[in-house]
PDB file of C-alpha atoms in Angstrom:
ATOM      1  CA  MET A1289       0.000   0.000   0.000  1.00  0.00           C
ATOM      2  CA  SER A1290       3.010   2.307   0.040  1.00  0.00           C
ATOM      3  CA  SER A1291       3.320   2.827  -3.710  1.00  0.00           C
ATOM      4  CA  ALA A1292       4.085   6.537  -3.904  1.00  0.00           C
ATOM      5  CA  THR A1293       3.039   8.624  -6.847  1.00  0.00           C
ATOM      6  CA  SER A1294       5.065  11.354  -8.478  1.00  0.00           C
ATOM      7  CA  THR A1295       2.672  14.068  -7.244  1.00  0.00           C
ATOM      8  CA  ASN A1296       4.054  13.974  -3.684  1.00  0.00           C
ATOM      9  CA  THR A1297       0.747  14.876  -2.029  1.00  0.00           C
ATOM     10  CA  TYR A1298      -1.083  13.670   1.049  1.00  0.00           C
ATOM     11  CA  TRP A1299      -2.414  10.918  -1.232  1.00  0.00           C
ATOM     12  CA  ASP A1300       1.005   9.259  -0.919  1.00  0.00           C
ATOM     13  CA  LEU A1301       0.158   8.350   2.673  1.00  0.00           C
ATOM     14  CA  GLY A1302      -1.175   4.840   3.109  1.00  0.00           C
ATOM     15  CA  TRP A1303      -3.431   5.922   5.987  1.00  0.00           C
ATOM     16  CA  VAL A1304      -5.175   8.497   3.804  1.00  0.00           C
ATOM     17  CA  ARG A1305      -5.898   5.924   1.095  1.00  0.00           C
ATOM     18  CA  TYR A1306      -6.930   3.314   3.666  1.00  0.00           C
ATOM     19  CA  HIS A1307      -9.515   5.595   5.304  1.00  0.00           C
ATOM     20  CA  TYR A1308     -10.653   6.923   1.924  1.00  0.00           C
ATOM     21  CA  ASN A1309     -11.421   3.346   0.848  1.00  0.00           C
ATOM     22  CA  GLN A1310     -13.373   2.768   4.061  1.00  0.00           C
ATOM     23  CA  LEU A1311     -15.546   5.754   3.121  1.00  0.00           C
ATOM     24  CA  GLY A1312     -16.749   3.853   0.068  1.00  0.00           C
ATOM     25  CA  ASP A1313     -19.183   2.168   2.426  1.00  0.00           C
ATOM     26  CA  LYS A1314     -22.045   4.643   2.734  1.00  0.00           C
ATOM     27  CA  THR A1315     -22.678   3.463   6.292  1.00  0.00           C
ATOM     28  CA  SER A1316     -19.188   4.425   7.509  1.00  0.00           C
ATOM     29  CA  TYR A1317     -19.081   6.528  10.630  1.00  0.00           C
ATOM     30  CA  GLU A1318     -17.898  10.119  11.000  1.00  0.00           C
ATOM     31  CA  ASN A1319     -14.772   8.985  12.820  1.00  0.00           C
ATOM     32  CA  ILE A1320     -13.434   7.528   9.546  1.00  0.00           C
ATOM     33  CA  VAL A1321     -13.659  11.032   8.029  1.00  0.00           C
ATOM     34  CA  ASP A1322     -11.892  12.351  11.138  1.00  0.00           C
ATOM     35  CA  HIS A1323      -9.110   9.756  10.797  1.00  0.00           C
ATOM     36  CA  MET A1324      -8.555  10.500   7.109  1.00  0.00           C
ATOM     37  CA  TRP A1325      -8.335  14.244   7.716  1.00  0.00           C
ATOM     38  CA  THR A1326      -6.075  13.792  10.735  1.00  0.00           C
ATOM     39  CA  ALA A1327      -3.580  12.010   8.459  1.00  0.00           C
ATOM     40  CA  ILE A1328      -3.915  14.683   5.746  1.00  0.00           C
ATOM     41  CA  LEU A1329      -3.500  17.563   8.183  1.00  0.00           C
ATOM     42  CA  TYR A1330      -0.549  15.983  10.010  1.00  0.00           C
ATOM     43  CA  ARG A1331       1.173  15.691   6.612  1.00  0.00           C
ATOM     44  CA  GLN A1332       0.513  19.331   5.764  1.00  0.00           C
ATOM     45  CA  PHE A1333       1.011  20.840   9.221  1.00  0.00           C
ATOM     46  CA  PRO A1334       3.785  18.830  10.933  1.00  0.00           C
ATOM     47  CA  ALA A1335       4.790  19.152  14.571  1.00  0.00           C
ATOM     48  CA  VAL A1336       8.421  19.764  13.557  1.00  0.00           C
ATOM     49  CA  GLU A1337       7.202  23.109  12.176  1.00  0.00           C
ATOM     50  CA  ASP A1338       5.412  23.944  15.457  1.00  0.00           C
ATOM     51  CA  TYR A1339       1.937  22.895  14.294  1.00  0.00           C
ATOM     52  CA  ASN A1340      -0.313  20.662  16.361  1.00  0.00           C
ATOM     53  CA  LEU A1341      -3.676  19.011  15.746  1.00  0.00           C
ATOM     54  CA  PHE A1342      -6.362  18.916  18.401  1.00  0.00           C
ATOM     55  CA  VAL A1343      -9.209  16.459  17.894  1.00  0.00           C
ATOM     56  CA  ARG A1344     -12.505  17.365  19.566  1.00  0.00           C
ATOM     57  CA  ASP A1345     -10.684  19.645  21.943  1.00  0.00           C
ATOM     58  CA  ARG A1346     -12.964  21.840  24.028  1.00  0.00           C
ATOM     59  CA  THR A1347     -10.759  24.865  23.766  1.00  0.00           C
ATOM     60  CA  ILE A1348     -13.762  27.110  23.260  1.00  0.00           C
ATOM     61  CA  GLU A1349     -15.139  27.376  26.783  1.00  0.00           C
ATOM     62  CA  GLN A1350     -18.270  29.310  25.803  1.00  0.00           C
ATOM     63  CA  SER A1351     -19.612  26.354  23.822  1.00  0.00           C
ATOM     64  CA  GLU A1352     -20.860  22.931  24.825  1.00  0.00           C
ATOM     65  CA  LYS A1353     -19.850  21.726  21.369  1.00  0.00           C
ATOM     66  CA  SER A1354     -16.360  21.326  19.985  1.00  0.00           C
ATOM     67  CA  PRO A1355     -14.935  21.297  16.459  1.00  0.00           C
ATOM     68  CA  ASP A1356     -13.842  17.954  15.063  1.00  0.00           C
ATOM     69  CA  THR A1357     -10.303  19.170  14.396  1.00  0.00           C
ATOM     70  CA  THR A1358      -8.346  22.307  15.195  1.00  0.00           C
ATOM     71  CA  VAL A1359      -4.872  23.060  13.849  1.00  0.00           C
ATOM     72  CA  LYS A1360      -2.753  25.446  15.877  1.00  0.00           C
ATOM     73  CA  GLN A1361       0.710  26.833  15.395  1.00  0.00           C
ATOM     74  CA  LEU A1362       3.077  28.082  18.065  1.00  0.00           C
ATOM     75  CA  GLN A1363       4.264  31.594  17.309  1.00  0.00           C
ATOM     76  CA  ASN A1364       6.663  32.950  19.943  1.00  0.00           C
ATOM     77  CA  PHE A1365       5.346  30.257  22.307  1.00  0.00           C
ATOM     78  CA  ASN A1366       1.761  31.438  21.873  1.00  0.00           C
ATOM     79  CA  PRO A1367      -0.701  29.020  20.251  1.00  0.00           C
ATOM     80  CA  PHE A1368      -2.425  30.523  17.235  1.00  0.00           C
ATOM     81  CA  THR A1369      -5.465  28.763  15.746  1.00  0.00           C
ATOM     82  CA  ILE A1370      -5.187  28.613  11.970  1.00  0.00           C
ATOM     83  CA  LEU A1371      -7.742  26.037  10.956  1.00  0.00           C
ATOM     84  CA  ILE A1372     -10.960  24.634  12.380  1.00  0.00           C
ATOM     85  CA  MET A1373     -12.729  21.685  10.796  1.00  0.00           C
ATOM     86  CA  GLU A1374     -16.216  20.174  10.987  1.00  0.00           C
ATOM     87  CA  ASN A1375     -16.726  16.638   9.600  1.00  0.00           C
ATOM     88  CA  LYS A1376     -19.763  14.506   8.818  1.00  0.00           C
ATOM     89  CA  ARG A1377     -20.174  10.889   7.751  1.00  0.00           C
ATOM     90  CA  ALA A1378     -20.034   9.840   4.096  1.00  0.00           C
ATOM     91  CA  ASP A1379     -23.721   9.085   3.590  1.00  0.00           C
ATOM     92  CA  TYR A1380     -24.546  12.788   4.136  1.00  0.00           C
ATOM     93  CA  ALA A1381     -22.424  14.020   1.201  1.00  0.00           C
ATOM     94  CA  GLY A1382     -25.393  14.533  -1.105  1.00  0.00           C
ATOM     95  CA  GLN A1383     -27.614  16.245   1.474  1.00  0.00           C
ATOM     96  CA  SER A1384     -27.528  20.035   1.187  1.00  0.00           C
ATOM     97  CA  ALA A1385     -29.233  20.464   4.586  1.00  0.00           C
ATOM     98  CA  VAL A1386     -26.366  18.587   6.282  1.00  0.00           C
ATOM     99  CA  TRP A1387     -23.787  20.714   4.447  1.00  0.00           C
ATOM    100  CA  ALA A1388     -25.628  23.846   5.598  1.00  0.00           C
ATOM    101  CA  ARG A1389     -25.790  22.643   9.209  1.00  0.00           C
ATOM    102  CA  ALA A1390     -22.082  21.752   9.154  1.00  0.00           C
ATOM    103  CA  VAL A1391     -21.218  25.219   7.812  1.00  0.00           C
ATOM    104  CA  GLU A1392     -23.366  26.795  10.564  1.00  0.00           C
ATOM    105  CA  ASP A1393     -21.488  24.771  13.198  1.00  0.00           C
ATOM    106  CA  LEU A1394     -18.169  25.760  11.650  1.00  0.00           C
ATOM    107  CA  ALA A1395     -19.161  29.438  11.621  1.00  0.00           C
ATOM    108  CA  GLU A1396     -20.057  29.214  15.330  1.00  0.00           C
ATOM    109  CA  TYR A1397     -16.665  27.695  16.176  1.00  0.00           C
ATOM    110  CA  LEU A1398     -14.799  30.281  14.109  1.00  0.00           C
ATOM    111  CA  ASP A1399     -16.766  33.165  15.657  1.00  0.00           C
ATOM    112  CA  LEU A1400     -16.079  31.936  19.191  1.00  0.00           C
ATOM    113  CA  GLU A1401     -12.393  31.481  18.431  1.00  0.00           C
ATOM    114  CA  MET A1402     -12.182  34.894  16.810  1.00  0.00           C
ATOM    115  CA  GLU A1403     -13.847  36.526  19.847  1.00  0.00           C
ATOM    116  CA  SER A1404     -11.446  34.855  22.269  1.00  0.00           C
ATOM    117  CA  SER A1405      -8.095  35.014  20.458  1.00  0.00           C
ATOM    118  CA  LYS A1406      -8.531  37.843  17.917  1.00  0.00           C
ATOM    119  CA  PRO A1407      -6.604  36.274  15.009  1.00  0.00           C
ATOM    120  CA  LYS A1408      -6.097  38.223  11.769  1.00  0.00           C
ATOM    121  CA  PHE A1409      -7.864  35.482   9.841  1.00  0.00           C
ATOM    122  CA  GLN A1410      -9.095  31.921  10.206  1.00  0.00           C
ATOM    123  CA  VAL A1411      -9.633  29.064   7.828  1.00  0.00           C
ATOM    124  CA  GLY A1412     -12.470  26.594   8.148  1.00  0.00           C
ATOM    125  CA  LEU A1413     -13.024  23.274   6.428  1.00  0.00           C
ATOM    126  CA  VAL A1414     -16.158  21.183   6.188  1.00  0.00           C
ATOM    127  CA  ALA A1415     -15.614  17.572   5.141  1.00  0.00           C
ATOM    128  CA  ILE A1416     -18.479  15.224   4.459  1.00  0.00           C
ATOM    129  CA  GLY A1417     -17.234  11.787   3.523  1.00  0.00           C
ATOM    130  CA  ARG A1418     -14.819  12.115   0.618  1.00  0.00           C
ATOM    131  CA  TYR A1419     -15.624  15.788  -0.083  1.00  0.00           C
ATOM    132  CA  VAL A1420     -14.281  18.986   1.462  1.00  0.00           C
ATOM    133  CA  ARG A1421     -15.092  22.681   1.172  1.00  0.00           C
ATOM    134  CA  PHE A1422     -12.830  25.528   2.295  1.00  0.00           C
ATOM    135  CA  TYR A1423     -13.894  28.733   4.034  1.00  0.00           C
ATOM    136  CA  TRP A1424     -12.236  31.968   5.140  1.00  0.00           C
ATOM    137  CA  GLN A1425     -13.048  34.422   7.903  1.00  0.00           C
ATOM    138  CA  VAL A1426     -11.434  37.785   8.658  1.00  0.00           C
ATOM    139  CA  LYS A1427     -14.062  39.115  11.088  1.00  0.00           C
ATOM    140  CA  ILE A1428     -16.903  37.707  13.177  1.00  0.00           C
ATOM    141  CA  LYS A1429     -20.024  36.665  11.236  1.00  0.00           C
ATOM    142  CA  SER A1430     -18.236  36.943   7.883  1.00  0.00           C
ATOM    143  CA  LEU A1431     -17.618  33.368   6.740  1.00  0.00           C
ATOM    144  CA  VAL A1432     -17.002  33.227   2.982  1.00  0.00           C
ATOM    145  CA  ASP A1433     -15.566  30.750   0.509  1.00  0.00           C
ATOM    146  CA  TYR A1434     -11.789  30.468   0.713  1.00  0.00           C
ATOM    147  CA  PRO A1435     -10.218  32.592  -2.062  1.00  0.00           C
ATOM    148  CA  GLY A1436     -10.235  30.763  -5.388  1.00  0.00           C
ATOM    149  CA  THR A1437     -12.527  27.921  -4.309  1.00  0.00           C
ATOM    150  CA  ASP A1438     -15.916  29.454  -5.202  1.00  0.00           C
ATOM    151  CA  GLY A1439     -17.795  27.041  -2.934  1.00  0.00           C
ATOM    152  CA  LYS A1440     -16.557  23.931  -4.717  1.00  0.00           C
ATOM    153  CA  ALA A1441     -16.747  20.613  -2.896  1.00  0.00           C
ATOM    154  CA  TYR A1442     -13.400  18.947  -3.666  1.00  0.00           C
ATOM    155  CA  GLU A1443     -13.160  15.174  -3.838  1.00  0.00           C
ATOM    156  CA  VAL A1444     -10.172  14.053  -1.745  1.00  0.00           C
ATOM    157  CA  ARG A1445      -8.684  11.645  -4.324  1.00  0.00           C
ATOM    158  CA  ASP A1446      -9.834  13.070  -7.642  1.00  0.00           C
ATOM    159  CA  ASP A1447      -8.993  16.679  -6.717  1.00  0.00           C
ATOM    160  CA  LYS A1448      -5.885  15.914  -4.639  1.00  0.00           C
ATOM    161  CA  GLU A1449      -3.634  18.361  -6.506  1.00  0.00           C
ATOM    162  CA  GLU A1450      -6.104  21.221  -5.986  1.00  0.00           C
ATOM    163  CA  VAL A1451      -6.674  20.325  -2.320  1.00  0.00           C
ATOM    164  CA  GLN A1452      -2.908  20.080  -1.815  1.00  0.00           C
ATOM    165  CA  ARG A1453      -2.445  23.526  -3.422  1.00  0.00           C
ATOM    166  CA  ILE A1454      -5.098  25.067  -1.151  1.00  0.00           C
ATOM    167  CA  LEU A1455      -3.579  23.491   1.970  1.00  0.00           C
ATOM    168  CA  LEU A1456      -0.122  24.760   0.979  1.00  0.00           C
ATOM    169  CA  ASN A1457      -1.614  28.214   0.428  1.00  0.00           C
ATOM    170  CA  ILE A1458      -3.177  28.133   3.897  1.00  0.00           C
ATOM    171  CA  LYS A1459       0.157  27.099   5.381  1.00  0.00           C
ATOM    172  CA  ALA A1460       1.958  29.930   3.567  1.00  0.00           C
ATOM    173  CA  LYS A1461      -0.544  32.447   4.959  1.00  0.00           C
ATOM    174  CA  THR A1462       0.107  31.202   8.515  1.00  0.00           C
ATOM    175  CA  LYS A1463       3.816  31.791   8.051  1.00  0.00           C
ATOM    176  CA  GLN A1464       3.042  35.400   7.134  1.00  0.00           C
ATOM    177  CA  GLY A1465       1.226  35.823  10.457  1.00  0.00           C
TER     178      GLY A1465
END
């Protein structure tokens, strides 16, 4: 399962492909989506570069709920949230009401984080099964599509080069502060 491709993307990771294949079963649970994205995000945001992933971490005290995944970076020994993610199980991918509810949850998490830590910007992802959408927020209650994505739902395998490019762009923006 370790046959690497020449694209050198997250798709090269066996764990990503393994969990992706598990999502072919429409009855797969949300945790499979979580596992796949944990592998993808660890590849893109490694600990050796002072990034860390928090899974279902209740860092937002004002909320009973918690995002599925949060990526933070240490900057001068201060944690800075750069990405918050909301995931849903594969069988919901075609249901627009579930996408809308997931985006509402994401917007709530981003707003709470923005109120508490005052970042310059935040990135949000919603993944439902094998699909992901990217969002951007620069002030409270202003969630919009991430620049250049136009609301597209990217398929993790088929659109891997585009997803990789977006993730690298997000990473570059975090380095700029």
